[in-house]
XYZ file of C-alpha atoms in Angstrom:
557
model
C 155.308 105.303 125.165
C 154.768 104.909 128.679
C 152.155 107.746 128.867
C 150.095 105.874 126.330
C 149.587 102.600 128.198
C 146.210 101.630 129.344
C 145.859 98.992 132.095
C 142.824 96.898 133.121
C 141.245 95.288 136.111
C 140.285 92.105 134.186
C 142.365 89.385 134.951
C 141.736 87.425 132.069
C 142.847 90.298 129.593
C 146.392 90.947 130.795
C 147.582 88.422 128.004
C 146.707 88.375 124.172
C 144.959 85.234 123.436
C 147.472 82.154 122.611
C 148.665 82.064 119.125
C 150.447 79.197 117.054
C 153.499 81.629 116.732
C 153.778 81.447 120.743
C 153.893 77.850 120.354
C 156.688 77.434 117.691
C 158.816 80.254 119.247
C 158.684 78.410 122.678
C 159.369 74.923 121.186
C 162.150 76.098 119.388
C 163.745 77.584 122.337
C 162.917 74.265 124.023
C 165.227 72.784 121.319
C 168.541 73.967 123.810
C 167.263 70.723 125.990
C 168.534 68.373 123.239
C 172.364 69.381 123.316
C 171.914 69.207 127.126
C 170.357 66.018 127.122
C 172.878 64.627 124.648
C 175.814 65.655 126.615
C 174.372 63.957 129.662
C 173.345 60.993 128.048
C 176.509 59.922 125.709
C 178.852 59.683 128.626
C 177.265 56.405 130.051
C 177.644 54.663 126.841
C 180.985 55.845 126.001
C 182.362 54.810 129.151
C 181.509 51.170 128.865
C 182.947 51.025 125.403
C 185.692 48.697 124.990
C 188.105 50.629 122.749
C 187.550 53.922 125.018
C 188.464 51.778 128.311
C 191.447 50.199 126.383
C 192.608 53.852 125.410
C 192.250 55.496 128.607
C 193.411 52.664 130.714
C 195.945 50.529 128.718
C 194.227 47.376 129.829
C 193.933 44.852 127.106
C 190.421 44.164 125.681
C 189.315 40.422 127.043
C 188.913 37.841 124.504
C 185.421 35.922 124.230
C 187.152 33.312 126.672
C 188.146 35.525 129.243
C 187.122 34.552 132.938
C 184.490 36.642 134.384
C 186.735 37.913 137.197
C 189.038 39.546 134.160
C 185.866 40.837 132.564
C 184.922 42.535 135.907
C 188.478 44.358 136.032
C 188.054 45.706 132.223
C 186.700 49.126 133.691
C 187.523 52.332 134.141
C 188.543 52.876 137.687
C 186.088 54.812 139.903
C 188.025 57.868 139.830
C 188.243 58.456 136.474
C 184.355 57.885 135.966
C 183.902 60.243 138.582
C 186.222 62.765 137.129
C 184.831 62.301 133.423
C 181.100 62.763 134.494
C 181.314 65.375 137.257
C 183.878 67.746 135.387
C 180.933 68.736 133.007
C 178.813 69.544 136.189
C 181.318 71.578 137.839
C 181.765 73.681 134.675
C 177.768 74.094 134.409
C 177.773 75.247 138.008
C 180.162 78.288 137.677
C 178.334 79.028 134.067
C 174.976 78.990 135.499
C 176.136 81.513 138.138
C 177.901 83.936 135.757
C 174.623 83.511 133.221
C 172.718 85.541 135.589
C 174.718 88.402 135.264
C 175.174 88.065 131.446
C 171.342 87.789 131.143
C 170.640 91.000 133.001
C 173.607 92.906 131.245
C 173.214 91.830 127.478
C 169.919 89.958 127.321
C 168.523 86.603 127.795
C 168.999 85.786 124.073
C 172.606 86.826 123.374
C 173.677 84.973 126.649
C 172.055 81.791 125.430
C 173.872 82.212 122.395
C 177.338 82.719 123.964
C 176.562 79.291 125.610
C 176.405 77.632 122.374
C 179.835 79.105 121.089
C 181.223 78.131 124.463
C 179.751 74.677 124.154
C 181.037 74.230 120.622
C 184.789 75.032 121.560
C 184.596 72.405 124.457
C 183.093 69.791 121.873
C 186.169 70.262 119.764
C 188.567 69.580 122.464
C 186.622 66.697 123.449
C 186.433 65.275 120.058
C 190.170 65.558 119.507
C 191.124 64.052 122.816
C 193.217 60.826 122.865
C 194.044 61.459 126.537
C 192.261 61.806 129.945
C 193.571 65.576 130.280
C 192.093 66.933 127.191
C 189.071 65.228 127.345
C 188.551 66.343 131.169
C 189.251 70.043 129.879
C 186.665 69.938 127.076
C 183.908 68.672 129.131
C 184.963 71.433 131.712
C 184.674 74.315 129.218
C 181.520 72.452 127.498
C 180.301 72.862 131.127
C 180.213 76.346 131.020
C 178.331 76.438 127.602
C 175.481 74.303 129.303
C 175.509 76.468 132.204
C 174.773 79.524 129.941
C 171.878 77.606 128.334
C 170.271 75.882 130.828
C 170.030 78.714 133.380
C 169.017 81.056 130.905
C 166.627 79.288 128.495
C 163.949 78.495 131.207
C 164.148 82.156 132.189
C 163.578 83.101 128.294
C 160.648 80.717 127.983
C 158.792 81.609 130.860
C 159.349 85.183 130.151
C 157.757 84.876 126.652
C 155.500 82.241 127.010
C 151.673 82.995 127.508
C 150.712 81.953 130.837
C 147.725 79.477 129.989
C 150.422 77.090 128.395
C 153.629 78.465 130.171
C 153.776 75.213 132.159
C 153.512 73.121 129.147
C 156.076 74.922 126.894
C 158.541 75.033 129.761
C 158.217 71.215 130.144
C 158.929 70.886 126.311
C 162.546 71.913 127.537
C 162.528 68.548 129.510
C 161.175 66.829 126.615
C 164.061 67.815 124.494
C 166.384 66.826 127.519
C 164.922 63.257 127.141
C 165.079 63.363 123.399
C 168.862 64.295 123.380
C 169.631 61.341 125.992
C 167.653 58.839 123.605
C 169.738 60.130 120.616
C 172.984 59.567 122.610
C 171.956 56.100 123.610
C 171.309 55.149 119.850
C 174.309 56.798 118.962
C 176.315 54.755 121.612
C 174.596 51.679 120.747
C 175.362 51.989 117.098
C 179.351 52.879 117.664
C 179.970 50.889 120.865
C 181.668 47.815 118.992
C 184.304 50.031 116.781
C 187.477 49.517 117.461
C 188.923 52.928 116.565
C 188.483 56.564 118.033
C 185.382 56.837 116.174
C 183.525 54.752 118.969
C 183.883 57.808 121.078
C 184.373 60.701 118.560
C 181.168 59.974 116.665
C 179.003 60.327 119.844
C 180.905 63.682 121.172
C 180.887 65.363 117.744
C 177.501 65.496 116.806
C 176.527 67.637 119.713
C 178.045 70.664 117.669
C 174.858 70.340 115.300
C 172.413 71.001 118.408
C 174.328 73.949 119.538
C 174.640 75.354 115.717
C 170.893 74.923 115.359
C 170.016 76.693 118.665
C 172.429 79.456 118.746
C 171.499 80.119 114.702
C 167.783 79.881 115.430
C 168.156 82.332 118.279
C 169.211 85.069 115.715
C 165.629 85.218 114.575
C 163.865 85.186 117.916
C 162.942 88.339 119.980
C 164.597 89.508 123.052
C 162.437 89.107 126.395
C 159.670 91.831 126.700
C 160.503 91.827 130.294
C 164.229 92.397 129.633
C 163.544 95.596 127.734
C 161.068 96.607 130.712
C 164.109 96.042 133.186
C 166.164 98.271 130.997
C 163.476 100.983 130.319
C 162.797 100.597 126.765
C 159.172 100.286 126.602
C 159.170 100.849 122.624
C 160.909 97.646 122.164
C 159.170 95.807 124.751
C 155.832 96.780 122.950
C 157.471 95.483 119.596
C 158.528 92.210 121.192
C 154.973 91.654 122.352
C 153.603 92.268 118.931
C 155.804 89.677 117.581
C 155.255 87.352 120.421
C 151.581 87.648 120.679
C 150.538 87.809 116.964
C 148.670 91.407 117.554
C 148.842 94.336 115.563
C 151.064 97.249 116.772
C 149.283 99.394 119.242
C 146.744 96.529 119.982
C 144.679 96.718 123.245
C 145.988 93.672 124.179
C 149.575 94.422 123.809
C 148.919 98.080 125.582
C 147.371 96.134 128.656
C 149.968 93.369 128.886
C 152.692 95.814 128.868
C 151.154 97.743 131.455
C 150.836 94.797 133.546
C 154.534 94.048 133.222
C 155.602 97.886 133.855
C 153.216 98.210 136.927
C 154.345 94.899 138.252
C 158.056 95.791 137.942
C 157.517 99.248 139.491
C 155.845 97.635 142.387
C 158.676 95.092 142.690
C 161.332 97.925 142.542
C 159.250 99.531 145.551
C 160.052 96.422 147.485
C 163.585 95.623 146.040
C 164.969 98.950 144.863
C 168.188 98.492 142.262
C 171.651 99.231 143.770
C 175.047 98.157 142.719
C 176.332 94.914 141.402
C 176.848 93.104 145.079
C 173.766 94.796 146.339
C 171.579 93.103 143.795
C 172.902 89.859 144.506
C 172.449 90.366 148.039
C 168.677 91.306 147.104
C 168.023 87.383 146.377
C 168.745 86.668 150.143
C 166.641 89.912 151.538
C 163.359 90.025 153.425
C 164.382 86.917 155.974
C 162.577 83.687 156.726
C 159.493 85.221 158.144
C 157.700 86.671 154.890
C 156.321 84.114 152.975
C 157.459 86.101 149.958
C 160.551 87.273 150.819
C 163.251 86.932 148.233
C 165.181 84.789 150.588
C 162.261 82.347 150.835
C 162.008 82.348 146.957
C 165.817 81.646 146.667
C 165.469 78.999 148.921
C 162.746 77.265 147.410
C 164.490 77.489 143.826
C 167.807 76.207 144.867
C 165.865 73.368 147.085
C 163.604 72.297 144.516
C 166.435 71.832 141.924
C 168.577 69.935 144.738
C 165.550 67.610 145.647
C 165.319 66.939 141.778
C 168.756 65.509 141.656
C 168.015 63.717 144.998
C 165.504 61.353 143.274
C 168.515 59.645 141.970
C 167.741 59.660 138.277
C 171.069 60.939 136.818
C 172.402 57.591 138.210
C 170.556 55.613 135.516
C 171.479 58.160 132.847
C 175.243 58.597 133.930
C 175.920 55.186 135.124
C 172.894 52.717 133.942
C 175.171 51.074 131.411
C 177.924 50.116 133.973
C 175.234 49.118 136.700
C 173.549 47.170 134.181
C 176.931 45.378 133.373
C 177.352 44.563 137.034
C 173.959 43.005 137.258
C 175.487 39.986 135.482
C 172.628 38.640 133.418
C 172.452 41.086 131.005
C 173.784 40.279 127.744
C 173.600 43.799 126.146
C 173.639 46.564 128.819
C 173.772 49.108 126.089
C 170.389 47.908 124.722
C 168.420 48.068 128.291
C 170.019 51.691 128.625
C 168.512 52.516 125.327
C 164.984 51.136 126.764
C 165.349 53.062 129.948
C 166.084 56.455 127.798
C 163.017 55.292 125.431
C 160.711 55.323 128.610
C 162.023 58.527 129.359
C 161.096 59.988 125.977
C 157.757 58.335 125.474
C 156.546 59.511 128.984
C 157.414 63.152 129.024
C 154.886 64.413 126.601
C 152.073 63.158 129.227
C 153.641 66.054 131.458
C 152.594 68.596 128.938
C 148.947 67.802 129.778
C 149.353 66.768 133.761
C 151.292 69.923 134.613
C 148.626 72.195 133.654
C 145.690 69.600 134.245
C 146.876 69.227 138.086
C 149.114 71.566 138.886
C 152.956 71.493 139.932
C 152.273 70.955 143.346
C 150.166 67.802 142.981
C 152.299 66.132 140.412
C 155.433 66.683 142.671
C 153.781 64.943 145.695
C 152.303 62.029 143.686
C 155.618 61.564 141.586
C 157.931 61.602 144.773
C 155.581 58.790 146.093
C 155.702 57.028 143.089
C 159.578 57.064 142.881
C 160.035 56.148 146.438
C 157.858 52.991 146.074
C 159.679 51.989 142.950
C 163.330 52.585 144.365
C 162.497 50.521 147.511
C 161.087 47.715 145.232
C 164.431 47.702 143.228
C 166.572 47.785 146.121
C 164.630 44.787 148.056
C 164.639 42.706 145.058
C 168.169 43.056 144.466
C 168.960 42.378 148.220
C 166.781 39.208 148.061
C 168.024 37.613 144.913
C 171.916 38.117 145.975
C 174.716 37.823 143.667
C 174.087 37.284 139.636
C 173.244 33.682 138.837
C 171.303 31.171 136.559
C 168.430 31.741 138.885
C 168.015 35.307 139.266
C 167.256 36.452 135.859
C 163.465 36.992 136.849
C 164.557 39.210 139.754
C 166.755 41.292 137.286
C 163.930 41.600 134.874
C 161.719 42.925 137.956
C 164.447 45.188 138.551
C 164.388 46.529 135.072
C 160.598 46.918 135.008
C 160.621 48.898 138.324
C 163.320 51.030 137.065
C 161.419 51.858 134.126
C 158.398 52.613 135.948
C 160.326 54.763 138.257
C 161.890 56.884 135.429
C 158.185 57.187 133.993
C 157.049 58.715 137.453
C 160.265 61.381 137.144
C 159.445 62.089 133.152
C 156.020 62.902 134.317
C 156.395 64.955 137.216
C 159.823 66.206 139.128
C 161.836 66.067 135.500
C 159.583 69.301 134.019
C 157.645 70.391 137.163
C 161.157 71.578 139.069
C 162.268 73.663 135.726
C 158.746 74.952 135.318
C 158.621 76.140 138.966
C 162.107 78.022 138.933
C 160.917 80.040 135.918
C 157.807 81.577 137.795
C 158.664 81.951 141.277
C 161.231 84.784 141.186
C 160.223 88.472 140.976
C 161.413 90.484 137.774
C 164.114 92.554 139.715
C 166.029 88.948 140.817
C 164.893 86.857 138.175
C 167.812 86.353 136.133
C 170.032 85.747 139.218
C 167.450 83.698 141.101
C 166.877 81.170 138.146
C 170.555 81.393 137.546
C 171.162 80.300 141.352
C 168.618 77.592 140.953
C 170.321 76.022 138.082
C 173.530 76.371 139.813
C 172.071 74.361 142.650
C 170.876 71.664 140.150
C 174.241 71.172 138.854
C 176.146 71.278 142.023
C 174.168 68.451 143.239
C 174.578 66.729 140.190
C 178.186 67.154 140.176
C 178.320 65.939 144.080
C 176.237 62.780 142.923
C 178.521 62.223 140.135
C 181.563 62.236 141.977
C 180.481 60.001 144.735
C 178.222 57.277 143.004
C 181.211 55.225 141.259
C 182.632 54.566 144.911
C 179.265 53.782 146.168
C 178.738 50.819 143.505
C 182.251 50.209 142.430
C 183.817 46.762 143.132
C 187.614 47.782 143.604
C 189.038 47.669 146.736
C 188.209 50.540 149.252
C 184.826 50.927 147.121
C 181.599 50.508 148.850
C 180.285 47.962 146.105
C 176.325 48.521 147.139
C 175.120 47.317 143.793
C 171.526 47.363 144.113
C 171.464 48.626 147.890
C 172.210 51.903 146.313
C 168.405 52.265 145.683
C 167.862 52.155 149.504
C 169.811 55.683 149.399
C 167.948 56.941 146.407
C 164.395 55.807 148.022
C 165.070 57.358 151.330
C 166.098 60.639 149.418
C 162.660 60.470 147.343
C 160.767 60.061 150.681
C 162.474 63.703 151.835
C 161.181 64.827 148.447
C 157.657 63.929 149.214
C 157.713 65.501 152.650
C 159.296 68.650 150.929
C 156.657 69.062 148.039
C 153.667 68.612 150.540
C 155.093 71.124 152.935
C 156.953 73.412 150.818
C 155.902 73.661 147.247
C 153.268 76.190 146.331
C 150.786 75.720 143.255
C 151.581 78.386 140.533
C 149.204 76.674 137.611
C 147.170 79.000 135.456
C 148.773 82.355 137.163
C 150.829 84.861 135.304
C 154.282 85.540 136.751
C 152.680 88.707 138.124
C 149.850 87.013 139.820
C 152.506 84.554 141.246
C 154.153 87.407 143.107
C 150.880 88.339 144.861
C 149.814 84.553 145.463
C 153.245 83.950 147.518
C 152.532 87.356 149.575
C 148.848 86.205 150.608
C 148.900 82.355 151.071
C 151.028 79.436 152.262
C 152.033 76.411 150.132
C 149.340 73.915 151.431
C 146.472 76.634 150.460
C 148.053 78.181 147.464
C 145.792 76.093 144.959
C 142.786 77.617 146.298
C 143.964 81.089 145.661
C 142.505 83.223 143.071
C 143.697 86.357 141.622
C 140.972 89.456 142.003
C 142.692 92.377 140.366
C 145.658 93.446 138.513
C 148.993 95.358 139.308
C 147.931 98.186 136.678
C 144.673 98.511 138.208
C 146.012 98.758 141.653
C 148.595 101.439 140.522
C 145.921 103.657 139.554
C 143.980 102.960 143.066
C 147.198 103.808 144.757
C 147.314 107.089 142.955
C 143.715 107.984 143.730
C 143.962 107.053 147.507
C 146.771 109.340 148.664
C 143.810 111.295 150.708
C 142.326 108.198 151.949
C 142.644 107.333 155.736
C 144.066 104.331 156.987
C 140.335 102.775 157.622
C 139.617 103.426 154.298
C 142.547 101.891 152.822
C 141.845 98.847 154.812
C 138.132 98.797 153.577
C 139.248 99.064 150.086
C 141.706 96.069 150.561
C 144.890 98.212 149.597
C 148.240 97.960 151.026
C 149.899 100.944 152.865
C 152.985 100.646 150.297
C 153.362 103.221 147.618
C 155.897 103.028 144.879
C 159.145 105.160 144.775
C 157.869 107.028 141.397
C 154.667 107.704 139.968
C 153.066 104.786 137.986
C 153.009 105.454 134.299
C 151.052 102.111 133.645
C 147.561 103.560 134.180
């Protein structure tokens, strides 16, 4: 098969035209975001449900005539909120790390299916729980499953999506997350007043449906062609590309795209040779900080991007929004406000499908961070100015809710999808699965850290900070760091194939990356290298060739 491949020097012909089939495949794969979003979203409402609080703390449910002090005391203690929320993120952190190896050993598709199975086991344990121990164990196990899916679904979609719509399609994953959060809020709103275990068991058990749909559907989807190339099975890679691109078998487009993938993979292997298990992990940290395209620089970029996404503070709203709105004191139905904020998240995210391809990844992250930090500082200033909830500060609370919704709009259209799109694009094939896994693990590590500390920051019990609205000063300051980070360190990858992203990172810096334009293909350069063995150093320089030759003769020419 390899010998039949024919490369091209036309950068516009390294992929076949986009078809409806490609859209549908990636859209279905993005469905994994629904059960991730639902799992993240339901817990905020459940922890505010009267029956759940009574069952897990033993505190009697206050009557309508109870004093405000009694009502304030009727809540989960901070340590329980912290444990219940963060334990899922802890499991997901380790699941994401493990998923990188599984994706290389068994394939991207099989790893996602395995994640669905592990997740279902965790959900069953949570549904059966009537005590804290079993609930926590179930969330820990479910976290491993979410880690498998959240780490590899982005990798899988990035590898099968055509470059022209890759950003928009990967953004579909973030959109599905918002849909999952909205569905969770709707179910929480419907079951909040039930005085039996159905109040929390219904929201928890519904998650099984999302995992069954995703896991079952993936049996019908093909494996990533880049995984087959990595394993040296070019025949299967060609068959997969034929299915993905909707082209006839043996099509010139298929041959040229496969030739480009093979040539790129061989070039990457010449820079990052294969090795044993620990050696391949260490490749993620090779190259040093001085080389712009080094694996170390890419790993730091991917992990820090996901860290910064968590620093925006948006999960404070989705994890603790219901209890935060309860503590504002003037909102009669905090569950409804929580539902409104998730609705804003869902309605805003589709806009990112267009702007991520129209304006690019770097641009939207810069402006998104600026918009969020302004909103967060306004929320904090209004909260401090208004003081403790009273009859006279209803307008202040309304202002806070309005700017929280605007803040969510900025997140949903920029940092929400943008960070996920970028980590699927910046890693070379030899370390791609592990690089994406490390980046996703970073997301969940910081997710866990924020989930652990936030209840203590806003809690009102003895020994807790009781910051209230002042917590938004922290989120605003962290978003300021995100703004500076995006301007200085985030490259522009819009409109480039995964192979061209590698070359762009080698030849330019983040602030000039939007101006970079590809001039040749890896397949063509592979042929030029073979023909240039007898060239002098001066001729090499004049031809614009690098003095790096692959370890094996290229077949993709």
